[in-house]
Amino acid sequence: MKKEEVPQDKGLLESAQTKELTYAVDENGEYTTELSSGWDPKTIALSNAIKDIEERVANAKERVEKNKTSPIEYYMELHKMDLPILSSYVGLWQWRVKRHFKPKNFQKLNQKTLQKYADVFDISIEELKHIS
């Protein structure tokens, strides 16, 4: 895209008084950088993704409150992680982390394992056990 064609649509970046660095071709045909305040299709896609994440967090919180899953799943969603990411951060196999999603297995976790999860989510063990 040419330098003068870099989108400057109103979007999330503009409301945050931020600009995004993009690459464009200048009048000499050389690649250069240009600041963009946003692009409508990208803004819509990001808004949809954020809405989806918020729904997943709310769903996980509801499942914790109904004792259908453990707080680990809620915090995983809240921190925008998936099972492979979380398991790599805590240093456990995915199947073990998935077992910890079950409330009865979560209740049996020792302090060391709980501390691993708390460290990953940057919270205390007490916060891990009781979501707000």
PDB file of N, CA and C in Angstrom, residues 40-121:
ATOM      1  N   ASP A  40     -11.022   0.191   9.735  1.00  0.00           N
ATOM      2  CA  ASP A  40     -12.327  -0.329  10.145  1.00  0.00           C
ATOM      3  C   ASP A  40     -12.422  -1.861  10.182  1.00  0.00           C
ATOM      4  N   PRO A  41     -12.003  -2.585   9.130  1.00  0.00           N
ATOM      5  CA  PRO A  41     -12.110  -4.054   9.206  1.00  0.00           C
ATOM      6  C   PRO A  41     -11.307  -4.651  10.375  1.00  0.00           C
ATOM      7  N   LYS A  42     -10.143  -4.089  10.637  1.00  0.00           N
ATOM      8  CA  LYS A  42      -9.328  -4.577  11.743  1.00  0.00           C
ATOM      9  C   LYS A  42      -9.992  -4.249  13.081  1.00  0.00           C
ATOM     10  N   THR A  43     -10.559  -3.067  13.198  1.00  0.00           N
ATOM     11  CA  THR A  43     -11.251  -2.660  14.418  1.00  0.00           C
ATOM     12  C   THR A  43     -12.433  -3.587  14.703  1.00  0.00           C
ATOM     13  N   ILE A  44     -13.191  -3.909  13.668  1.00  0.00           N
ATOM     14  CA  ILE A  44     -14.340  -4.810  13.824  1.00  0.00           C
ATOM     15  C   ILE A  44     -13.869  -6.198  14.261  1.00  0.00           C
ATOM     16  N   ALA A  45     -12.817  -6.701  13.628  1.00  0.00           N
ATOM     17  CA  ALA A  45     -12.292  -8.028  13.986  1.00  0.00           C
ATOM     18  C   ALA A  45     -11.795  -8.062  15.425  1.00  0.00           C
ATOM     19  N   LEU A  46     -11.082  -7.016  15.837  1.00  0.00           N
ATOM     20  CA  LEU A  46     -10.589  -6.954  17.214  1.00  0.00           C
ATOM     21  C   LEU A  46     -11.733  -6.848  18.210  1.00  0.00           C
ATOM     22  N   SER A  47     -12.733  -6.055  17.900  1.00  0.00           N
ATOM     23  CA  SER A  47     -13.893  -5.923  18.783  1.00  0.00           C
ATOM     24  C   SER A  47     -14.615  -7.256  18.946  1.00  0.00           C
ATOM     25  N   ASN A  48     -14.763  -7.979  17.840  1.00  0.00           N
ATOM     26  CA  ASN A  48     -15.410  -9.292  17.897  1.00  0.00           C
ATOM     27  C   ASN A  48     -14.587 -10.280  18.721  1.00  0.00           C
ATOM     28  N   ALA A  49     -13.277 -10.235  18.571  1.00  0.00           N
ATOM     29  CA  ALA A  49     -12.406 -11.136  19.327  1.00  0.00           C
ATOM     30  C   ALA A  49     -12.480 -10.821  20.819  1.00  0.00           C
ATOM     31  N   ILE A  50     -12.478  -9.546  21.167  1.00  0.00           N
ATOM     32  CA  ILE A  50     -12.563  -9.146  22.576  1.00  0.00           C
ATOM     33  C   ILE A  50     -13.906  -9.564  23.159  1.00  0.00           C
ATOM     34  N   LYS A  51     -14.978  -9.390  22.399  1.00  0.00           N
ATOM     35  CA  LYS A  51     -16.307  -9.792  22.856  1.00  0.00           C
ATOM     36  C   LYS A  51     -16.351 -11.305  23.102  1.00  0.00           C
ATOM     37  N   ASP A  52     -15.742 -12.073  22.205  1.00  0.00           N
ATOM     38  CA  ASP A  52     -15.691 -13.527  22.350  1.00  0.00           C
ATOM     39  C   ASP A  52     -14.931 -13.922  23.618  1.00  0.00           C
ATOM     40  N   ILE A  53     -13.817 -13.264  23.868  1.00  0.00           N
ATOM     41  CA  ILE A  53     -13.021 -13.549  25.073  1.00  0.00           C
ATOM     42  C   ILE A  53     -13.834 -13.226  26.327  1.00  0.00           C
ATOM     43  N   GLU A  54     -14.515 -12.083  26.317  1.00  0.00           N
ATOM     44  CA  GLU A  54     -15.334 -11.703  27.472  1.00  0.00           C
ATOM     45  C   GLU A  54     -16.434 -12.718  27.737  1.00  0.00           C
ATOM     46  N   GLU A  55     -17.053 -13.252  26.674  1.00  0.00           N
ATOM     47  CA  GLU A  55     -18.088 -14.280  26.827  1.00  0.00           C
ATOM     48  C   GLU A  55     -17.505 -15.565  27.400  1.00  0.00           C
ATOM     49  N   ARG A  56     -16.317 -15.953  26.937  1.00  0.00           N
ATOM     50  CA  ARG A  56     -15.677 -17.160  27.442  1.00  0.00           C
ATOM     51  C   ARG A  56     -15.330 -17.026  28.919  1.00  0.00           C
ATOM     52  N   VAL A  57     -14.865 -15.836  29.326  1.00  0.00           N
ATOM     53  CA  VAL A  57     -14.543 -15.586  30.740  1.00  0.00           C
ATOM     54  C   VAL A  57     -15.818 -15.665  31.581  1.00  0.00           C
ATOM     55  N   ALA A  58     -16.885 -15.022  31.109  1.00  0.00           N
ATOM     56  CA  ALA A  58     -18.156 -15.035  31.841  1.00  0.00           C
ATOM     57  C   ALA A  58     -18.708 -16.456  31.955  1.00  0.00           C
ATOM     58  N   ASN A  59     -18.598 -17.219  30.879  1.00  0.00           N
ATOM     59  CA  ASN A  59     -19.060 -18.610  30.885  1.00  0.00           C
ATOM     60  C   ASN A  59     -18.253 -19.440  31.877  1.00  0.00           C
ATOM     61  N   ALA A  60     -16.941 -19.256  31.881  1.00  0.00           N
ATOM     62  CA  ALA A  60     -16.085 -20.003  32.809  1.00  0.00           C
ATOM     63  C   ALA A  60     -16.412 -19.626  34.253  1.00  0.00           C
ATOM     64  N   LYS A  61     -16.642 -18.345  34.507  1.00  0.00           N
ATOM     65  CA  LYS A  61     -16.974 -17.895  35.863  1.00  0.00           C
ATOM     66  C   LYS A  61     -18.286 -18.527  36.329  1.00  0.00           C
ATOM     67  N   GLU A  62     -19.256 -18.556  35.446  1.00  0.00           N
ATOM     68  CA  GLU A  62     -20.551 -19.169  35.766  1.00  0.00           C
ATOM     69  C   GLU A  62     -20.388 -20.659  36.067  1.00  0.00           C
ATOM     70  N   ARG A  63     -19.547 -21.335  35.282  1.00  0.00           N
ATOM     71  CA  ARG A  63     -19.313 -22.766  35.496  1.00  0.00           C
ATOM     72  C   ARG A  63     -18.618 -23.003  36.838  1.00  0.00           C
ATOM     73  N   VAL A  64     -17.728 -22.101  37.245  1.00  0.00           N
ATOM     74  CA  VAL A  64     -17.068 -22.225  38.552  1.00  0.00           C
ATOM     75  C   VAL A  64     -18.108 -22.044  39.653  1.00  0.00           C
ATOM     76  N   GLU A  65     -18.952 -21.038  39.510  1.00  0.00           N
ATOM     77  CA  GLU A  65     -19.974 -20.771  40.522  1.00  0.00           C
ATOM     78  C   GLU A  65     -20.956 -21.933  40.663  1.00  0.00           C
ATOM     79  N   LYS A  66     -21.193 -22.672  39.577  1.00  0.00           N
ATOM     80  CA  LYS A  66     -22.089 -23.840  39.614  1.00  0.00           C
ATOM     81  C   LYS A  66     -21.336 -25.132  39.943  1.00  0.00           C
ATOM     82  N   ASN A  67     -20.049 -24.991  40.276  1.00  0.00           N
ATOM     83  CA  ASN A  67     -19.193 -26.129  40.634  1.00  0.00           C
ATOM     84  C   ASN A  67     -19.079 -27.160  39.502  1.00  0.00           C
ATOM     85  N   LYS A  68     -19.058 -26.676  38.278  1.00  0.00           N
ATOM     86  CA  LYS A  68     -18.885 -27.557  37.116  1.00  0.00           C
ATOM     87  C   LYS A  68     -17.447 -27.577  36.625  1.00  0.00           C
ATOM     88  N   THR A  69     -16.664 -26.603  37.068  1.00  0.00           N
ATOM     89  CA  THR A  69     -15.241 -26.548  36.722  1.00  0.00           C
ATOM     90  C   THR A  69     -14.508 -25.857  37.868  1.00  0.00           C
ATOM     91  N   SER A  70     -13.199 -25.938  37.832  1.00  0.00           N
ATOM     92  CA  SER A  70     -12.397 -25.308  38.889  1.00  0.00           C
ATOM     93  C   SER A  70     -12.027 -23.884  38.492  1.00  0.00           C
ATOM     94  N   PRO A  71     -11.569 -23.100  39.444  1.00  0.00           N
ATOM     95  CA  PRO A  71     -11.138 -21.729  39.136  1.00  0.00           C
ATOM     96  C   PRO A  71      -9.964 -21.678  38.154  1.00  0.00           C
ATOM     97  N   ILE A  72      -9.251 -22.765  37.995  1.00  0.00           N
ATOM     98  CA  ILE A  72      -8.125 -22.778  37.052  1.00  0.00           C
ATOM     99  C   ILE A  72      -8.608 -22.457  35.641  1.00  0.00           C
ATOM    100  N   GLU A  73      -9.736 -23.047  35.255  1.00  0.00           N
ATOM    101  CA  GLU A  73     -10.265 -22.784  33.912  1.00  0.00           C
ATOM    102  C   GLU A  73     -10.666 -21.313  33.780  1.00  0.00           C
ATOM    103  N   TYR A  74     -11.270 -20.756  34.816  1.00  0.00           N
ATOM    104  CA  TYR A  74     -11.657 -19.345  34.786  1.00  0.00           C
ATOM    105  C   TYR A  74     -10.425 -18.456  34.610  1.00  0.00           C
ATOM    106  N   TYR A  75      -9.405 -18.678  35.423  1.00  0.00           N
ATOM    107  CA  TYR A  75      -8.209 -17.832  35.325  1.00  0.00           C
ATOM    108  C   TYR A  75      -7.475 -18.043  34.000  1.00  0.00           C
ATOM    109  N   MET A  76      -7.532 -19.242  33.459  1.00  0.00           N
ATOM    110  CA  MET A  76      -6.928 -19.503  32.156  1.00  0.00           C
ATOM    111  C   MET A  76      -7.614 -18.624  31.091  1.00  0.00           C
ATOM    112  N   GLU A  77      -8.942 -18.612  31.110  1.00  0.00           N
ATOM    113  CA  GLU A  77      -9.688 -17.789  30.153  1.00  0.00           C
ATOM    114  C   GLU A  77      -9.450 -16.301  30.405  1.00  0.00           C
ATOM    115  N   LEU A  78      -9.445 -15.900  31.664  1.00  0.00           N
ATOM    116  CA  LEU A  78      -9.241 -14.503  32.024  1.00  0.00           C
ATOM    117  C   LEU A  78      -7.893 -13.985  31.527  1.00  0.00           C
ATOM    118  N   HIS A  79      -6.879 -14.850  31.539  1.00  0.00           N
ATOM    119  CA  HIS A  79      -5.537 -14.465  31.108  1.00  0.00           C
ATOM    120  C   HIS A  79      -5.268 -14.802  29.632  1.00  0.00           C
ATOM    121  N   LYS A  80      -6.351 -15.083  28.908  1.00  0.00           N
ATOM    122  CA  LYS A  80      -6.282 -15.317  27.455  1.00  0.00           C
ATOM    123  C   LYS A  80      -5.308 -16.436  27.090  1.00  0.00           C
ATOM    124  N   MET A  81      -5.393 -17.523  27.845  1.00  0.00           N
ATOM    125  CA  MET A  81      -4.543 -18.688  27.592  1.00  0.00           C
ATOM    126  C   MET A  81      -5.409 -19.825  27.076  1.00  0.00           C
ATOM    127  N   ASP A  82      -4.743 -20.835  26.538  1.00  0.00           N
ATOM    128  CA  ASP A  82      -5.417 -22.081  26.225  1.00  0.00           C
ATOM    129  C   ASP A  82      -4.687 -23.198  26.969  1.00  0.00           C
ATOM    130  N   LEU A  83      -5.193 -24.412  26.833  1.00  0.00           N
ATOM    131  CA  LEU A  83      -4.630 -25.533  27.578  1.00  0.00           C
ATOM    132  C   LEU A  83      -3.145 -25.765  27.298  1.00  0.00           C
ATOM    133  N   PRO A  84      -2.699 -25.779  26.046  1.00  0.00           N
ATOM    134  CA  PRO A  84      -1.262 -25.974  25.797  1.00  0.00           C
ATOM    135  C   PRO A  84      -0.379 -24.885  26.424  1.00  0.00           C
ATOM    136  N   ILE A  85      -0.815 -23.644  26.356  1.00  0.00           N
ATOM    137  CA  ILE A  85      -0.035 -22.544  26.942  1.00  0.00           C
ATOM    138  C   ILE A  85       0.038 -22.705  28.456  1.00  0.00           C
ATOM    139  N   LEU A  86      -1.124 -22.906  29.085  1.00  0.00           N
ATOM    140  CA  LEU A  86      -1.155 -23.031  30.539  1.00  0.00           C
ATOM    141  C   LEU A  86      -0.315 -24.209  31.009  1.00  0.00           C
ATOM    142  N   SER A  87      -0.440 -25.338  30.337  1.00  0.00           N
ATOM    143  CA  SER A  87       0.326 -26.521  30.763  1.00  0.00           C
ATOM    144  C   SER A  87       1.827 -26.279  30.633  1.00  0.00           C
ATOM    145  N   SER A  88       2.239 -25.550  29.608  1.00  0.00           N
ATOM    146  CA  SER A  88       3.672 -25.272  29.467  1.00  0.00           C
ATOM    147  C   SER A  88       4.151 -24.308  30.550  1.00  0.00           C
ATOM    148  N   TYR A  89       3.317 -23.349  30.931  1.00  0.00           N
ATOM    149  CA  TYR A  89       3.693 -22.393  31.972  1.00  0.00           C
ATOM    150  C   TYR A  89       3.814 -23.055  33.342  1.00  0.00           C
ATOM    151  N   VAL A  90       2.907 -23.992  33.650  1.00  0.00           N
ATOM    152  CA  VAL A  90       2.964 -24.641  34.968  1.00  0.00           C
ATOM    153  C   VAL A  90       3.880 -25.866  34.961  1.00  0.00           C
ATOM    154  N   GLY A  91       4.311 -26.285  33.770  1.00  0.00           N
ATOM    155  CA  GLY A  91       5.230 -27.416  33.675  1.00  0.00           C
ATOM    156  C   GLY A  91       4.577 -28.756  33.916  1.00  0.00           C
ATOM    157  N   LEU A  92       3.309 -28.886  33.523  1.00  0.00           N
ATOM    158  CA  LEU A  92       2.582 -30.142  33.677  1.00  0.00           C
ATOM    159  C   LEU A  92       2.030 -30.585  32.328  1.00  0.00           C
ATOM    160  N   TRP A  93       1.789 -31.884  32.191  1.00  0.00           N
ATOM    161  CA  TRP A  93       1.184 -32.394  30.972  1.00  0.00           C
ATOM    162  C   TRP A  93      -0.222 -31.825  30.835  1.00  0.00           C
ATOM    163  N   GLN A  94      -0.671 -31.651  29.591  1.00  0.00           N
ATOM    164  CA  GLN A  94      -2.005 -31.097  29.344  1.00  0.00           C
ATOM    165  C   GLN A  94      -3.099 -31.922  30.004  1.00  0.00           C
ATOM    166  N   TRP A  95      -2.972 -33.239  29.964  1.00  0.00           N
ATOM    167  CA  TRP A  95      -4.018 -34.078  30.544  1.00  0.00           C
ATOM    168  C   TRP A  95      -4.107 -33.877  32.055  1.00  0.00           C
ATOM    169  N   ARG A  96      -2.978 -33.565  32.692  1.00  0.00           N
ATOM    170  CA  ARG A  96      -3.010 -33.308  34.139  1.00  0.00           C
ATOM    171  C   ARG A  96      -3.687 -31.977  34.438  1.00  0.00           C
ATOM    172  N   VAL A  97      -3.363 -30.957  33.641  1.00  0.00           N
ATOM    173  CA  VAL A  97      -4.004 -29.656  33.836  1.00  0.00           C
ATOM    174  C   VAL A  97      -5.504 -29.786  33.618  1.00  0.00           C
ATOM    175  N   LYS A  98      -5.895 -30.519  32.588  1.00  0.00           N
ATOM    176  CA  LYS A  98      -7.312 -30.714  32.300  1.00  0.00           C
ATOM    177  C   LYS A  98      -8.016 -31.426  33.463  1.00  0.00           C
ATOM    178  N   ARG A  99      -7.329 -32.370  34.099  1.00  0.00           N
ATOM    179  CA  ARG A  99      -7.893 -33.041  35.281  1.00  0.00           C
ATOM    180  C   ARG A  99      -8.105 -32.046  36.412  1.00  0.00           C
ATOM    181  N   HIS A 100      -7.241 -31.061  36.502  1.00  0.00           N
ATOM    182  CA  HIS A 100      -7.352 -30.058  37.564  1.00  0.00           C
ATOM    183  C   HIS A 100      -8.542 -29.128  37.349  1.00  0.00           C
ATOM    184  N   PHE A 101      -9.148 -29.170  36.151  1.00  0.00           N
ATOM    185  CA  PHE A 101     -10.368 -28.405  35.891  1.00  0.00           C
ATOM    186  C   PHE A 101     -11.551 -29.002  36.654  1.00  0.00           C
ATOM    187  N   LYS A 102     -11.469 -30.268  36.996  1.00  0.00           N
ATOM    188  CA  LYS A 102     -12.565 -30.921  37.722  1.00  0.00           C
ATOM    189  C   LYS A 102     -12.508 -30.488  39.188  1.00  0.00           C
ATOM    190  N   PRO A 103     -13.620 -29.975  39.711  1.00  0.00           N
ATOM    191  CA  PRO A 103     -13.618 -29.463  41.086  1.00  0.00           C
ATOM    192  C   PRO A 103     -13.113 -30.463  42.124  1.00  0.00           C
ATOM    193  N   LYS A 104     -13.485 -31.728  42.000  1.00  0.00           N
ATOM    194  CA  LYS A 104     -13.042 -32.699  43.014  1.00  0.00           C
ATOM    195  C   LYS A 104     -11.528 -32.915  42.946  1.00  0.00           C
ATOM    196  N   ASN A 105     -10.941 -32.855  41.764  1.00  0.00           N
ATOM    197  CA  ASN A 105      -9.484 -32.983  41.642  1.00  0.00           C
ATOM    198  C   ASN A 105      -8.787 -31.709  42.105  1.00  0.00           C
ATOM    199  N   PHE A 106      -9.391 -30.563  41.818  1.00  0.00           N
ATOM    200  CA  PHE A 106      -8.826 -29.286  42.238  1.00  0.00           C
ATOM    201  C   PHE A 106      -8.727 -29.221  43.765  1.00  0.00           C
ATOM    202  N   GLN A 107      -9.755 -29.708  44.452  1.00  0.00           N
ATOM    203  CA  GLN A 107      -9.769 -29.674  45.923  1.00  0.00           C
ATOM    204  C   GLN A 107      -8.638 -30.505  46.526  1.00  0.00           C
ATOM    205  N   LYS A 108      -8.150 -31.494  45.791  1.00  0.00           N
ATOM    206  CA  LYS A 108      -7.104 -32.388  46.300  1.00  0.00           C
ATOM    207  C   LYS A 108      -5.685 -31.895  45.990  1.00  0.00           C
ATOM    208  N   LEU A 109      -5.550 -30.794  45.252  1.00  0.00           N
ATOM    209  CA  LEU A 109      -4.218 -30.322  44.860  1.00  0.00           C
ATOM    210  C   LEU A 109      -3.409 -29.891  46.074  1.00  0.00           C
ATOM    211  N   ASN A 110      -2.123 -30.225  46.055  1.00  0.00           N
ATOM    212  CA  ASN A 110      -1.250 -29.817  47.158  1.00  0.00           C
ATOM    213  C   ASN A 110      -0.821 -28.359  46.973  1.00  0.00           C
ATOM    214  N   GLN A 111      -0.231 -27.809  48.014  1.00  0.00           N
ATOM    215  CA  GLN A 111       0.175 -26.401  48.022  1.00  0.00           C
ATOM    216  C   GLN A 111       1.171 -26.081  46.912  1.00  0.00           C
ATOM    217  N   LYS A 112       2.084 -27.000  46.642  1.00  0.00           N
ATOM    218  CA  LYS A 112       3.107 -26.766  45.615  1.00  0.00           C
ATOM    219  C   LYS A 112       2.458 -26.583  44.235  1.00  0.00           C
ATOM    220  N   THR A 113       1.504 -27.437  43.914  1.00  0.00           N
ATOM    221  CA  THR A 113       0.822 -27.350  42.616  1.00  0.00           C
ATOM    222  C   THR A 113      -0.042 -26.096  42.566  1.00  0.00           C
ATOM    223  N   LEU A 114      -0.754 -25.810  43.640  1.00  0.00           N
ATOM    224  CA  LEU A 114      -1.560 -24.594  43.684  1.00  0.00           C
ATOM    225  C   LEU A 114      -0.684 -23.354  43.502  1.00  0.00           C
ATOM    226  N   GLN A 115       0.507 -23.385  44.107  1.00  0.00           N
ATOM    227  CA  GLN A 115       1.416 -22.249  43.999  1.00  0.00           C
ATOM    228  C   GLN A 115       1.896 -22.056  42.558  1.00  0.00           C
ATOM    229  N   LYS A 116       2.098 -23.173  41.831  1.00  0.00           N
ATOM    230  CA  LYS A 116       2.486 -23.062  40.412  1.00  0.00           C
ATOM    231  C   LYS A 116       1.423 -22.295  39.632  1.00  0.00           C
ATOM    232  N   TYR A 117       0.165 -22.687  39.846  1.00  0.00           N
ATOM    233  CA  TYR A 117      -0.929 -22.001  39.154  1.00  0.00           C
ATOM    234  C   TYR A 117      -1.014 -20.545  39.599  1.00  0.00           C
ATOM    235  N   ALA A 118      -0.918 -20.305  40.895  1.00  0.00           N
ATOM    236  CA  ALA A 118      -1.004 -18.937  41.415  1.00  0.00           C
ATOM    237  C   ALA A 118       0.104 -18.069  40.825  1.00  0.00           C
ATOM    238  N   ASP A 119       1.297 -18.616  40.712  1.00  0.00           N
ATOM    239  CA  ASP A 119       2.418 -17.865  40.138  1.00  0.00           C
ATOM    240  C   ASP A 119       2.157 -17.511  38.667  1.00  0.00           C
ATOM    241  N   VAL A 120       1.632 -18.470  37.929  1.00  0.00           N
ATOM    242  CA  VAL A 120       1.344 -18.224  36.506  1.00  0.00           C
ATOM    243  C   VAL A 120       0.306 -17.117  36.359  1.00  0.00           C
ATOM    244  N   PHE A 121      -0.725 -17.142  37.206  1.00  0.00           N
ATOM    245  CA  PHE A 121      -1.796 -16.149  37.114  1.00  0.00           C
ATOM    246  C   PHE A 121      -1.484 -14.879  37.905  1.00  0.00           C
TER     247      PHE A 121
END
